[in-house]
JSON list of C-alpha atoms in Angstrom, two decimals:
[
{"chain": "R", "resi": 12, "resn": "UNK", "atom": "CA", "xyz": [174.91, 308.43, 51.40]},
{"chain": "R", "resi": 13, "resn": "UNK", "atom": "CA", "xyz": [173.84, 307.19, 54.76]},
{"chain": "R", "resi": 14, "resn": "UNK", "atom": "CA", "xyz": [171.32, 308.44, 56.46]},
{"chain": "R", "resi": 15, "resn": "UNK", "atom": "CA", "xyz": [172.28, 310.98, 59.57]},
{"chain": "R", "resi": 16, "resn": "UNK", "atom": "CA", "xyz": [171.96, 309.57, 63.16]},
{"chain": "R", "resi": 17, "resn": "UNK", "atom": "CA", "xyz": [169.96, 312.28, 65.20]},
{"chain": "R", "resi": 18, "resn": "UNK", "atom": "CA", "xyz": [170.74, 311.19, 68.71]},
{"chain": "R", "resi": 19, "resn": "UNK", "atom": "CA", "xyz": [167.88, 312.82, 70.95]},
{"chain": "R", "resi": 20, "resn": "UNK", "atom": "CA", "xyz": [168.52, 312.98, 74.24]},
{"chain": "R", "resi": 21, "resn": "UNK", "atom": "CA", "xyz": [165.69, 314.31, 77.23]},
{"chain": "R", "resi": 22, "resn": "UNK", "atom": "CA", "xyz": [167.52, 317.52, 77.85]},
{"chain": "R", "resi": 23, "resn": "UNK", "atom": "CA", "xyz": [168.33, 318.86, 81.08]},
{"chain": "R", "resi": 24, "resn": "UNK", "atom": "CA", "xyz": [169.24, 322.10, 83.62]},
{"chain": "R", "resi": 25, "resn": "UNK", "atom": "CA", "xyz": [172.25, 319.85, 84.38]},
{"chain": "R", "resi": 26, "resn": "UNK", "atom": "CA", "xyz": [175.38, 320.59, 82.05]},
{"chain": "R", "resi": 27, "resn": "UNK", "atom": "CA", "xyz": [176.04, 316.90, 82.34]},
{"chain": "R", "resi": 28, "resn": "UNK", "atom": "CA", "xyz": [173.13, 315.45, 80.84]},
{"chain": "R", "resi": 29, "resn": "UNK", "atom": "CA", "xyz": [173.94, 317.28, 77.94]},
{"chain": "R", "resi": 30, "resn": "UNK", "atom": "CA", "xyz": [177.47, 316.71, 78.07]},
{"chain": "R", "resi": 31, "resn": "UNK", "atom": "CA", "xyz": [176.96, 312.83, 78.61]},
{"chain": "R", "resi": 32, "resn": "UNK", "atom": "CA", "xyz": [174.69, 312.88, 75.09]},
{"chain": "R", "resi": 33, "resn": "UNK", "atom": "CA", "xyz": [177.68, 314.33, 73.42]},
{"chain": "R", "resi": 34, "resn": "UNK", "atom": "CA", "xyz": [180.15, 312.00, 74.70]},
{"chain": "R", "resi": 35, "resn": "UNK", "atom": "CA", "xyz": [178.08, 309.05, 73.34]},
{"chain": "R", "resi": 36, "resn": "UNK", "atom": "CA", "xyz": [178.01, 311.04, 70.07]},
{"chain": "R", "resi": 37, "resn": "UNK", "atom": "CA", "xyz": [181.54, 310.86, 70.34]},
{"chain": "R", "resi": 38, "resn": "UNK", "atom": "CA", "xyz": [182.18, 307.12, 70.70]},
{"chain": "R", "resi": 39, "resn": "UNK", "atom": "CA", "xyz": [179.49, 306.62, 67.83]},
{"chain": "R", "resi": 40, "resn": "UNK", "atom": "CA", "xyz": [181.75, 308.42, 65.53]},
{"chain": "R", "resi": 41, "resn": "UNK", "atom": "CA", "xyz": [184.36, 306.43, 66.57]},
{"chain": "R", "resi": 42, "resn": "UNK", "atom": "CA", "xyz": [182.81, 303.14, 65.89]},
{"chain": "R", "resi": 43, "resn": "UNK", "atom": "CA", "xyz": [180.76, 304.13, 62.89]},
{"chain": "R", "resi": 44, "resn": "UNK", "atom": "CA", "xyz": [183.27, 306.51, 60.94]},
{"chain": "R", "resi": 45, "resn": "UNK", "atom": "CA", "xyz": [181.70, 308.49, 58.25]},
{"chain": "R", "resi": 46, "resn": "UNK", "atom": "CA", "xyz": [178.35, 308.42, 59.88]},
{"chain": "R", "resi": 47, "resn": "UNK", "atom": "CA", "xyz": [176.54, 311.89, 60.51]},
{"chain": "R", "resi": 48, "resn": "UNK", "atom": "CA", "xyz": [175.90, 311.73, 64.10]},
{"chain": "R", "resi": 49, "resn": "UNK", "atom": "CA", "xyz": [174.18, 314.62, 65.31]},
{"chain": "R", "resi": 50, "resn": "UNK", "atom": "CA", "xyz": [172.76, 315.40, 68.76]},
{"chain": "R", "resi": 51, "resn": "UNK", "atom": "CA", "xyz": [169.50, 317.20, 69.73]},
{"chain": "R", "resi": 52, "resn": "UNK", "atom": "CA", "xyz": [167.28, 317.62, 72.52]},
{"chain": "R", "resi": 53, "resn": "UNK", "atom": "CA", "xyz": [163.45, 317.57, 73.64]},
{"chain": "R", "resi": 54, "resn": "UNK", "atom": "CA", "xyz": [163.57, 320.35, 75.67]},
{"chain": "R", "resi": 55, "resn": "UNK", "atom": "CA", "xyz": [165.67, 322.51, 77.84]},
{"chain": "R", "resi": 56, "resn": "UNK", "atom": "CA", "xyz": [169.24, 322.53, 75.71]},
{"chain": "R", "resi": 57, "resn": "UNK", "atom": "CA", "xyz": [170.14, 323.32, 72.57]},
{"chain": "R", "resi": 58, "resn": "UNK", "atom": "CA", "xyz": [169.76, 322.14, 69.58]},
{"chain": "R", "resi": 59, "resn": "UNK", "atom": "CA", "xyz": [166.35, 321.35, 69.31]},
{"chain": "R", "resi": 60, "resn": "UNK", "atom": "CA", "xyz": [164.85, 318.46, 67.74]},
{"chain": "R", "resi": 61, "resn": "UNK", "atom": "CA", "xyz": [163.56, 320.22, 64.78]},
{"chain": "R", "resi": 62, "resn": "UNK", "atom": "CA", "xyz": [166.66, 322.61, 64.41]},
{"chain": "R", "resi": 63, "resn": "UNK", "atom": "CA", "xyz": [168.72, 319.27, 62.85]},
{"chain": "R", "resi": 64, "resn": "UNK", "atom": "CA", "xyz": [166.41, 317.65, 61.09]},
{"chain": "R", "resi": 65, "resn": "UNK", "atom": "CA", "xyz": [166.81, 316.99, 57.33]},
{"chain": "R", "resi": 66, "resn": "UNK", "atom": "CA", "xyz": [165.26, 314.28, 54.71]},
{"chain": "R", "resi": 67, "resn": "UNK", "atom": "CA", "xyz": [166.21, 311.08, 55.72]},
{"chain": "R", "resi": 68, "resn": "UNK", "atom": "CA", "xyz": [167.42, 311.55, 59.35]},
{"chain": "R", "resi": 69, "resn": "UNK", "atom": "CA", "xyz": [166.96, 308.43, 61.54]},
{"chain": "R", "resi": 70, "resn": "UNK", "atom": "CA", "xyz": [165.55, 310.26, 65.17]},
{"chain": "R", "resi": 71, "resn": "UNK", "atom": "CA", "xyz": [167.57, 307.41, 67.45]},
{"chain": "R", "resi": 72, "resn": "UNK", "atom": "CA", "xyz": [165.96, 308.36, 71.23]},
{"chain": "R", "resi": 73, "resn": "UNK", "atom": "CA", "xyz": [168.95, 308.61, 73.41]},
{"chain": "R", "resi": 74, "resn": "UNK", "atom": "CA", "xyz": [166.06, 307.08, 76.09]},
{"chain": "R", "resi": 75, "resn": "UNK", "atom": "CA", "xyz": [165.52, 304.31, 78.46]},
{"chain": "R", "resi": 76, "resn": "UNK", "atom": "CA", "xyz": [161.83, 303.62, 78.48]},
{"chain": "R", "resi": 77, "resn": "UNK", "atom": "CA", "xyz": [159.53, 304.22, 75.97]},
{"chain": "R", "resi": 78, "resn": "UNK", "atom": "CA", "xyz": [157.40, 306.91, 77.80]},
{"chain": "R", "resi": 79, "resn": "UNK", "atom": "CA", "xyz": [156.08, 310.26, 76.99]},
{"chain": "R", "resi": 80, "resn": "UNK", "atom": "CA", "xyz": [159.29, 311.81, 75.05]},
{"chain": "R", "resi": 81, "resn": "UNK", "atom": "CA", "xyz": [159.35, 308.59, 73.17]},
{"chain": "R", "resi": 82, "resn": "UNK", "atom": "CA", "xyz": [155.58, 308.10, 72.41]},
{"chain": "R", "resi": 83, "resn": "UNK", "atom": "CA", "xyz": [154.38, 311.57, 72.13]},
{"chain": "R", "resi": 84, "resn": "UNK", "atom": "CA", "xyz": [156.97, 314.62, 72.71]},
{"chain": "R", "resi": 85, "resn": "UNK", "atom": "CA", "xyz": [159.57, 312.96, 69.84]},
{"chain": "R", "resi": 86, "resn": "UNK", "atom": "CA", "xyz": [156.79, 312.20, 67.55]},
{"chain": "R", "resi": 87, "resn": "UNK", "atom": "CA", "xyz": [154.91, 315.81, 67.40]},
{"chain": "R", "resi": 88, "resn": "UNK", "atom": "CA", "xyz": [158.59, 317.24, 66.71]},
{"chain": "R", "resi": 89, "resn": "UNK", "atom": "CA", "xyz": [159.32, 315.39, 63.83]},
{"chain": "R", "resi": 90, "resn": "UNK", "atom": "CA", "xyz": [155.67, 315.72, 62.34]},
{"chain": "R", "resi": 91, "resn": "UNK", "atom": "CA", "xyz": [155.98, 317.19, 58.58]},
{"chain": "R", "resi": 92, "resn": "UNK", "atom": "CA", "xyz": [159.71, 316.28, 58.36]},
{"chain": "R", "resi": 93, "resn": "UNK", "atom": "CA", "xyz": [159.20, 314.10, 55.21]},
{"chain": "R", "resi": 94, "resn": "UNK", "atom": "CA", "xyz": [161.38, 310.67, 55.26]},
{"chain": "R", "resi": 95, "resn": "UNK", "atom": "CA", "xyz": [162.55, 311.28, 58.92]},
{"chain": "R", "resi": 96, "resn": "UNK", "atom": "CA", "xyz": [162.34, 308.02, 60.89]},
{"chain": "R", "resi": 97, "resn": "UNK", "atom": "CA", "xyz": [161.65, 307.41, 64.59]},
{"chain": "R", "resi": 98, "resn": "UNK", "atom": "CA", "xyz": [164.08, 304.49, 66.18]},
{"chain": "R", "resi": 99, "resn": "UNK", "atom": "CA", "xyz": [162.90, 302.80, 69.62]},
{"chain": "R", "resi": 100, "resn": "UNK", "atom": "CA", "xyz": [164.42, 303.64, 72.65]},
{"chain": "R", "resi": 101, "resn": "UNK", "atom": "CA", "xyz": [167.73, 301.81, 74.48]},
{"chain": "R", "resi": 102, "resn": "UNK", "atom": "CA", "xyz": [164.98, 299.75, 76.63]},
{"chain": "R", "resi": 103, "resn": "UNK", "atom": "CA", "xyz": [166.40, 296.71, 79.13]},
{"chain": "R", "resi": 104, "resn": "UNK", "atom": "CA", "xyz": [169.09, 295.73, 76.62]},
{"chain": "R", "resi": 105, "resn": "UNK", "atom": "CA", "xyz": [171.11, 293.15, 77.79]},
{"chain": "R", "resi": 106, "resn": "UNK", "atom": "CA", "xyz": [174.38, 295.27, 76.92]},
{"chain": "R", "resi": 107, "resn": "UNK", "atom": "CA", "xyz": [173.16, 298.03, 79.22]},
{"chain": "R", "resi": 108, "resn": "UNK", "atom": "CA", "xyz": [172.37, 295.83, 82.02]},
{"chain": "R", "resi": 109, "resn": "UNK", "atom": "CA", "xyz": [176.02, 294.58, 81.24]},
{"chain": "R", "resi": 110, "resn": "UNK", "atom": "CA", "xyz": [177.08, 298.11, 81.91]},
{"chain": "R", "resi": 111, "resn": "UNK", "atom": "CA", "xyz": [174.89, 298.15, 85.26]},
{"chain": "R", "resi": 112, "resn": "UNK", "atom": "CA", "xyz": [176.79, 294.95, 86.40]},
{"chain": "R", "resi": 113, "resn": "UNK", "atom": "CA", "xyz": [180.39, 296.53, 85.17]},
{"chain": "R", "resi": 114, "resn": "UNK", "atom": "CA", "xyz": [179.17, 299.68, 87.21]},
{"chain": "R", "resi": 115, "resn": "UNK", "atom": "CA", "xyz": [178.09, 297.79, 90.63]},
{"chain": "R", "resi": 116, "resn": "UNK", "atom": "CA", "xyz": [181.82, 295.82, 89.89]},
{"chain": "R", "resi": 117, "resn": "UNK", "atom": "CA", "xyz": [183.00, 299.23, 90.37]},
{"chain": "R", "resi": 118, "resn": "UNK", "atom": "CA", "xyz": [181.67, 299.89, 93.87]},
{"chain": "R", "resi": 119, "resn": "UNK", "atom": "CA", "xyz": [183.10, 296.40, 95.22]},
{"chain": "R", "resi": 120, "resn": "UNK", "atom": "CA", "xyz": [179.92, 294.52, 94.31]},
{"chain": "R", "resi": 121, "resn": "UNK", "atom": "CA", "xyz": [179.91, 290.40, 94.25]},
{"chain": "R", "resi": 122, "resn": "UNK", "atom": "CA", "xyz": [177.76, 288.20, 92.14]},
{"chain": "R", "resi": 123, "resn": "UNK", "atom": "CA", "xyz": [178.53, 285.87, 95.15]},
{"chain": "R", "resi": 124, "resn": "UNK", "atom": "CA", "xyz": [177.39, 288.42, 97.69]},
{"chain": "R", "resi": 125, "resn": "UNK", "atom": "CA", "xyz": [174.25, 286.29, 99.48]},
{"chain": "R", "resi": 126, "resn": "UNK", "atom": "CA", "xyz": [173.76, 288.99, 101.79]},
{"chain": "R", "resi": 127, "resn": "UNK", "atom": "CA", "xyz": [174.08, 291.81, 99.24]},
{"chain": "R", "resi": 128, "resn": "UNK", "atom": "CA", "xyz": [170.21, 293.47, 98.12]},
{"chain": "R", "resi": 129, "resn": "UNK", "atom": "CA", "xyz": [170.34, 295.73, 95.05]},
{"chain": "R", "resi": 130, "resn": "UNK", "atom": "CA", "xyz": [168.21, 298.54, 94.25]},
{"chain": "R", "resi": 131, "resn": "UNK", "atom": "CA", "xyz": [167.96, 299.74, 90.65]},
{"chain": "R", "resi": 132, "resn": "UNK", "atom": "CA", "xyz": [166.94, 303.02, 90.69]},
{"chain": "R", "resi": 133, "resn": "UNK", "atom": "CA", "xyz": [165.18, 304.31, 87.86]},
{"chain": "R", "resi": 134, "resn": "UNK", "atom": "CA", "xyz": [163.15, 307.70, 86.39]},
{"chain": "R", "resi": 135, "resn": "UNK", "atom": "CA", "xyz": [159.86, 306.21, 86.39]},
{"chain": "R", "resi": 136, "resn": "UNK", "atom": "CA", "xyz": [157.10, 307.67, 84.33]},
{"chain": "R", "resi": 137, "resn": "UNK", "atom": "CA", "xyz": [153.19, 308.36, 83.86]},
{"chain": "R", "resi": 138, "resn": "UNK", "atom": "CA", "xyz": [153.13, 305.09, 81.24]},
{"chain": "R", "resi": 139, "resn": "UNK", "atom": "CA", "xyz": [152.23, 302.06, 83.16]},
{"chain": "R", "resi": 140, "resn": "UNK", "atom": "CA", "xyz": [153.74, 300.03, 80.86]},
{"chain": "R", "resi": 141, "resn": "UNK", "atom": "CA", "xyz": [157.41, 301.57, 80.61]},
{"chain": "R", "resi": 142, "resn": "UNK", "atom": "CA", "xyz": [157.41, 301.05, 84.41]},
{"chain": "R", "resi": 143, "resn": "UNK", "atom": "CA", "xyz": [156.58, 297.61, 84.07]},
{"chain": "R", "resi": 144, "resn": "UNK", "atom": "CA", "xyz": [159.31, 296.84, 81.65]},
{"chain": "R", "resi": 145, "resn": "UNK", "atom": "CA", "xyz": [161.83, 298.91, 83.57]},
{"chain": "R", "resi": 146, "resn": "UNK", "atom": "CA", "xyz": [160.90, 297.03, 86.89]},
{"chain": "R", "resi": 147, "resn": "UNK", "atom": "CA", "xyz": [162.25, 293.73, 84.21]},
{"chain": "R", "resi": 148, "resn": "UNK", "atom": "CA", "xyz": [166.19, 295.20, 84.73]},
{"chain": "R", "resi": 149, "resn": "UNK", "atom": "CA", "xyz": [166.31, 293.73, 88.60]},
{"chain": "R", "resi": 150, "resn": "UNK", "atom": "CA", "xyz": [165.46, 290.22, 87.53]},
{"chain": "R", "resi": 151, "resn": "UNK", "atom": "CA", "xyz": [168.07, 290.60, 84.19]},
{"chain": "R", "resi": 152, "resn": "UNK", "atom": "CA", "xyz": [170.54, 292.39, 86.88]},
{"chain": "R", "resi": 153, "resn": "UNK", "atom": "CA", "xyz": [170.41, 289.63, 89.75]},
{"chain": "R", "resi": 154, "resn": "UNK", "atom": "CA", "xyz": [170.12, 286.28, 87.43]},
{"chain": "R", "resi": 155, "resn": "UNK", "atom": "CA", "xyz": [173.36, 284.09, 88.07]},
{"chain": "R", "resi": 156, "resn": "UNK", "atom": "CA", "xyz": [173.94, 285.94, 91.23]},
{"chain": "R", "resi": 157, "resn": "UNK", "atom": "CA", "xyz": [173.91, 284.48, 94.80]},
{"chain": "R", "resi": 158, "resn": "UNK", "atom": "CA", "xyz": [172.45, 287.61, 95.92]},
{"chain": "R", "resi": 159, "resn": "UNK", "atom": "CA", "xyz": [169.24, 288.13, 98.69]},
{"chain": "R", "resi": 160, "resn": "UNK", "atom": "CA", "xyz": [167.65, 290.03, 96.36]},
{"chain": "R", "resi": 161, "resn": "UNK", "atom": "CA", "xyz": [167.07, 292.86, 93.73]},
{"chain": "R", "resi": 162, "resn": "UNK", "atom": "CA", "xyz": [164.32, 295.19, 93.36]},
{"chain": "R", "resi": 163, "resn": "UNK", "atom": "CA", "xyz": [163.14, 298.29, 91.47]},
{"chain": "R", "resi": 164, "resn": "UNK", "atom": "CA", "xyz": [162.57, 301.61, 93.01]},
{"chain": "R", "resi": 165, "resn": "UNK", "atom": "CA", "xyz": [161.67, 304.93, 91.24]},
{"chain": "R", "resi": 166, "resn": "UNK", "atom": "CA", "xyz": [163.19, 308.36, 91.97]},
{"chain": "R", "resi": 167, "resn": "UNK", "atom": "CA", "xyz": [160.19, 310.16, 91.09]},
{"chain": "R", "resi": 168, "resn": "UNK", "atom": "CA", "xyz": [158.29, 308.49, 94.15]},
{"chain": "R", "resi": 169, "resn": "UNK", "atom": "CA", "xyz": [159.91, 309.94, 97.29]},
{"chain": "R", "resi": 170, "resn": "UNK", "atom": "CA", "xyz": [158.44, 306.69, 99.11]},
{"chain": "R", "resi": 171, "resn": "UNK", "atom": "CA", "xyz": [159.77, 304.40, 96.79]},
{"chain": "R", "resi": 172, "resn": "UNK", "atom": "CA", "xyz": [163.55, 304.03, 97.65]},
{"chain": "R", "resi": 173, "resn": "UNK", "atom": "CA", "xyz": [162.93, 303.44, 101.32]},
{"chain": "R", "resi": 174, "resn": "UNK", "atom": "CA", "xyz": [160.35, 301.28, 100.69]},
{"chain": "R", "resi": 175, "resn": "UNK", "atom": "CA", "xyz": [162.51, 298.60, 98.34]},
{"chain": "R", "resi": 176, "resn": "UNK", "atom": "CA", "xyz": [165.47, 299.06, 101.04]},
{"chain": "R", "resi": 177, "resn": "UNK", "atom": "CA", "xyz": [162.97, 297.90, 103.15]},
{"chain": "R", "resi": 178, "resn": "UNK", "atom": "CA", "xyz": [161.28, 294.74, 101.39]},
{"chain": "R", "resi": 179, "resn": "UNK", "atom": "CA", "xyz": [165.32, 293.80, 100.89]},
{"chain": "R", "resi": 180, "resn": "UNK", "atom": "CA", "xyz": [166.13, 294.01, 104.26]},
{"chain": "R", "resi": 181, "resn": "UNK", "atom": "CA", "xyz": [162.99, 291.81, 104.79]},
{"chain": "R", "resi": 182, "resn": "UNK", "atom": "CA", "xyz": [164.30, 289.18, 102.32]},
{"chain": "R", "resi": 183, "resn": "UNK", "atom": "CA", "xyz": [167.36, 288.65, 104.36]},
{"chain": "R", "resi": 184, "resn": "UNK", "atom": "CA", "xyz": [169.93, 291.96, 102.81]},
{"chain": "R", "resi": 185, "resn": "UNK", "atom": "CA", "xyz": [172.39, 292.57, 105.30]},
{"chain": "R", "resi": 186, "resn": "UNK", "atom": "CA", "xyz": [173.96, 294.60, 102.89]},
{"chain": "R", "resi": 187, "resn": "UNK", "atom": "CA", "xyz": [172.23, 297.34, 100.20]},
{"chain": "R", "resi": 188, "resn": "UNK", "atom": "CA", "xyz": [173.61, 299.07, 97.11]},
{"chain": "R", "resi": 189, "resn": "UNK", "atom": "CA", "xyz": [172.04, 301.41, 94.46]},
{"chain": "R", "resi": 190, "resn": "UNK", "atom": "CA", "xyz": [172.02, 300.76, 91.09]},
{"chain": "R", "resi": 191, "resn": "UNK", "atom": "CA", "xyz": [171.06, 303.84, 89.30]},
{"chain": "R", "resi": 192, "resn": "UNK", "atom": "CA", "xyz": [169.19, 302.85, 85.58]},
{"chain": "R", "resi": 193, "resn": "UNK", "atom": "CA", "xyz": [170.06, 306.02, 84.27]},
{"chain": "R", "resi": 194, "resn": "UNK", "atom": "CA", "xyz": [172.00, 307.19, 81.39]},
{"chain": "R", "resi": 195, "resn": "UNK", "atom": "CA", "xyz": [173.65, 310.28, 83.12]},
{"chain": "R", "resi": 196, "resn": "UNK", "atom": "CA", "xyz": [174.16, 312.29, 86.44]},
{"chain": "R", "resi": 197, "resn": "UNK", "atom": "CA", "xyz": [171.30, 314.71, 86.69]},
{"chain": "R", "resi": 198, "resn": "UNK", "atom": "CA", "xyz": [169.24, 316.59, 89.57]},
{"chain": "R", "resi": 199, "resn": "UNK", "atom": "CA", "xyz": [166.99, 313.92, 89.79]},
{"chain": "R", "resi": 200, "resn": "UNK", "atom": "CA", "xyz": [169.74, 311.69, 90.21]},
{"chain": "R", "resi": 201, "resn": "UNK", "atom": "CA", "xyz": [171.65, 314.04, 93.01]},
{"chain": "R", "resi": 202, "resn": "UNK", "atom": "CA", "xyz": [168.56, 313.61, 95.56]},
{"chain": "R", "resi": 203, "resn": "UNK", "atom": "CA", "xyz": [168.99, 309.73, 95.08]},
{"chain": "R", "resi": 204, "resn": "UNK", "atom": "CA", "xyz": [172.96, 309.93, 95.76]},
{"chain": "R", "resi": 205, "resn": "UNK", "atom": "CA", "xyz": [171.37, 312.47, 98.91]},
{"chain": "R", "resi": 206, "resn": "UNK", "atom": "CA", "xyz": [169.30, 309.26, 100.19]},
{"chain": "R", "resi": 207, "resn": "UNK", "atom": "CA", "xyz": [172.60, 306.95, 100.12]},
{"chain": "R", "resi": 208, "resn": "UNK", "atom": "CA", "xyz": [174.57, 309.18, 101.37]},
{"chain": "R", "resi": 209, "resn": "UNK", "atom": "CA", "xyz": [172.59, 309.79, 104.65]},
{"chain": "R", "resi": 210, "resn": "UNK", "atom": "CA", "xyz": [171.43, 305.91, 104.65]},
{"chain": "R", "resi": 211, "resn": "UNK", "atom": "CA", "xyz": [174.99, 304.65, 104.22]},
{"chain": "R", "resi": 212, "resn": "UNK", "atom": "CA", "xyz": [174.23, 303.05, 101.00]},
{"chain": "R", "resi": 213, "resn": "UNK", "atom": "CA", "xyz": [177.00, 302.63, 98.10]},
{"chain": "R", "resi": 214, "resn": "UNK", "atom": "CA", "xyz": [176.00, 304.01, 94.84]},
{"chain": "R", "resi": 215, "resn": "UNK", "atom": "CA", "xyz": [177.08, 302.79, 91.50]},
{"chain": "R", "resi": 216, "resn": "UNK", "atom": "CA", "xyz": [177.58, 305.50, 88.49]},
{"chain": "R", "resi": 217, "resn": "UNK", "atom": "CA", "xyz": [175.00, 305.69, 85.92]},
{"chain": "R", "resi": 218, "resn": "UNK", "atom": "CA", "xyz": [175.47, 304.40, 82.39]},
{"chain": "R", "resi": 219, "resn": "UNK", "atom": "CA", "xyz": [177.15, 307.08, 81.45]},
{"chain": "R", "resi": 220, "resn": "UNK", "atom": "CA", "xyz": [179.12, 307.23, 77.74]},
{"chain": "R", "resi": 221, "resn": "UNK", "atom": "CA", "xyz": [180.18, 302.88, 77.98]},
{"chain": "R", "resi": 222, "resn": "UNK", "atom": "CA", "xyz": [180.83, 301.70, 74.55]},
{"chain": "R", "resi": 223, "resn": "UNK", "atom": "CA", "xyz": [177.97, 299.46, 74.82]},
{"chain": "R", "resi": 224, "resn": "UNK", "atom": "CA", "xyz": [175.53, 302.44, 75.30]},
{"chain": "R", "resi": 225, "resn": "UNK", "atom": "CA", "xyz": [177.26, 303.30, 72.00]},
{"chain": "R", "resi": 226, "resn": "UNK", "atom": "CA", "xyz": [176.73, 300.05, 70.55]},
{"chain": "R", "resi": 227, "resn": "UNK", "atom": "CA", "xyz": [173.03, 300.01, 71.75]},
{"chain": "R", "resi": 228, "resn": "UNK", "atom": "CA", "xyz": [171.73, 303.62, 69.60]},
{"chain": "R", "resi": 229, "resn": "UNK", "atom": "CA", "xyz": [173.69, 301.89, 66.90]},
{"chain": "R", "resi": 230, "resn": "UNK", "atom": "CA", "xyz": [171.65, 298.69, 66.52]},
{"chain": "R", "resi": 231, "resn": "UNK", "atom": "CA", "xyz": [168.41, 300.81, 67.35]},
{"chain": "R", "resi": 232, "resn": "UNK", "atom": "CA", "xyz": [169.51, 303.02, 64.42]},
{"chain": "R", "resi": 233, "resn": "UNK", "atom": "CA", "xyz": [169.73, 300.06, 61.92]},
{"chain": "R", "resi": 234, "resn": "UNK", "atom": "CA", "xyz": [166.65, 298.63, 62.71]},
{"chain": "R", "resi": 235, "resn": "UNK", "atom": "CA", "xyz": [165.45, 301.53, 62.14]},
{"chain": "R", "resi": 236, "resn": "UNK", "atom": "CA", "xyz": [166.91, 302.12, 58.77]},
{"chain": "R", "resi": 237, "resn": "UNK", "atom": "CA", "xyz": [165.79, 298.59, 57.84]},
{"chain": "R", "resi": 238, "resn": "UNK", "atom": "CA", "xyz": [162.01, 299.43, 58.48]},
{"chain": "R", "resi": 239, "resn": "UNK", "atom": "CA", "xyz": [160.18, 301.17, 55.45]},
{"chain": "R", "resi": 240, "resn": "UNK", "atom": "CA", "xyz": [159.23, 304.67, 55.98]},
{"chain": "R", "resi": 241, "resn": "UNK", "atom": "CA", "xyz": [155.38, 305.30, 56.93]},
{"chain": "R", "resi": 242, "resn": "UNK", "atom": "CA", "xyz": [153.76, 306.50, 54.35]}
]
């Protein structure tokens, strides 16, 4: 019997955070029939973390960056759940900065664009480190590309939009669009939309439920599996 997939999203006041995390679980039912796909949440929605946890459950983060939900929150939650596993998070996958560059296609974007800056928008978080390897998705994003540029802000930094539209515009953008590293719509997310909006800025959608987001929690979820339990 395989062992069940406990997707475990962030949770959020937002219905569509919550509804996004389902409509992945959806599409990894489709691809992996049979498999017990369930879907919990950190905080906020419901069910909890702990509520769908049996023997044997992989814990797959439904997660960009390996920050606090992933190193501490996730961990304390499954503590005393014997056999329960911990996958890593999505991270800069190649497949989801695939979906970022499907996503900017949406919005009229050209790899040939010279005068085109991009600004990948992203949570940002307390851990140094996550930050750094999020900032990594601009450089992924822009390679091939004729574009002026491509930079990293953080939404959680109210200075930090305006000040990568500005260090584009420096490097010779004539043109800006947002990128948004995120998995879902959100309120976080709304105040970034706010800023293009007023600034005139095109906006991308988020990651949302792509197939390759899918495909992503899978291969997380069998690495997993193929790592022995801690004893």
């Amino acid at each position: 019997m395989r062992s069940p997939l406990v997707l475990t999203a962030h949770g959020s006041r937002d219905s569509r955070s919550a509804a996004n995390a389902r409509a992945v679980a959806r599409r990894l039912r489709v691809l992996r029939p049979g498999l017990d796909v369930r879907v919990a949440f950190c905080e906020l929605n419901t069910p909890a973390l702990p509520e769908v946890l049996t023997p044997g459950a992989v814990v797959t983060p439904f997660l960009l960056a390996d920050a606090y939900h992933a190193r501490i929150d996730i961990p304390s939650q499954i503590a005393g759940f014997a056999g329960v596993r911990q996958a890593e998070v999505l991270g800069e996958d190649d497949r989801l900065v695939a979906v970022v560059r499907e996503r900017l296609s949406g919005v009229g974007v050209s790899p040939l664009d010279s005068g085109l800056g991009v600004v990948v928008v992203a949570i940002g978080s307390s851990h140094a480190l996550a930050n750094v390897r999020t900032a990594s998705v601009a450089a992924k994003l822009s390679a091939g590309t004729r574009w002026a540029g491509a930079t990293t802000a953080f939404a959680t930094s109210s200075d930090s939009i305006a000040g990568a539209v500005s260090d584009l515009r420096r490097r010779g953008a004539r043109r800006l669009v947002i990128a948004p590293w995120f998995l879902a719509p959100g309120r976080l997310l709304d105040r970034v939309s706010d800023y293009a909006r007023d600034n005139g800025i095109p906006m991308a959608a988020t990651l949302g439920a792509h197939r390759m987001v899918a495909e992503t929690v899978l291969d997380r979820y069998d690495e997993a599996l193929a790592e022995p339990i801690a004893a």
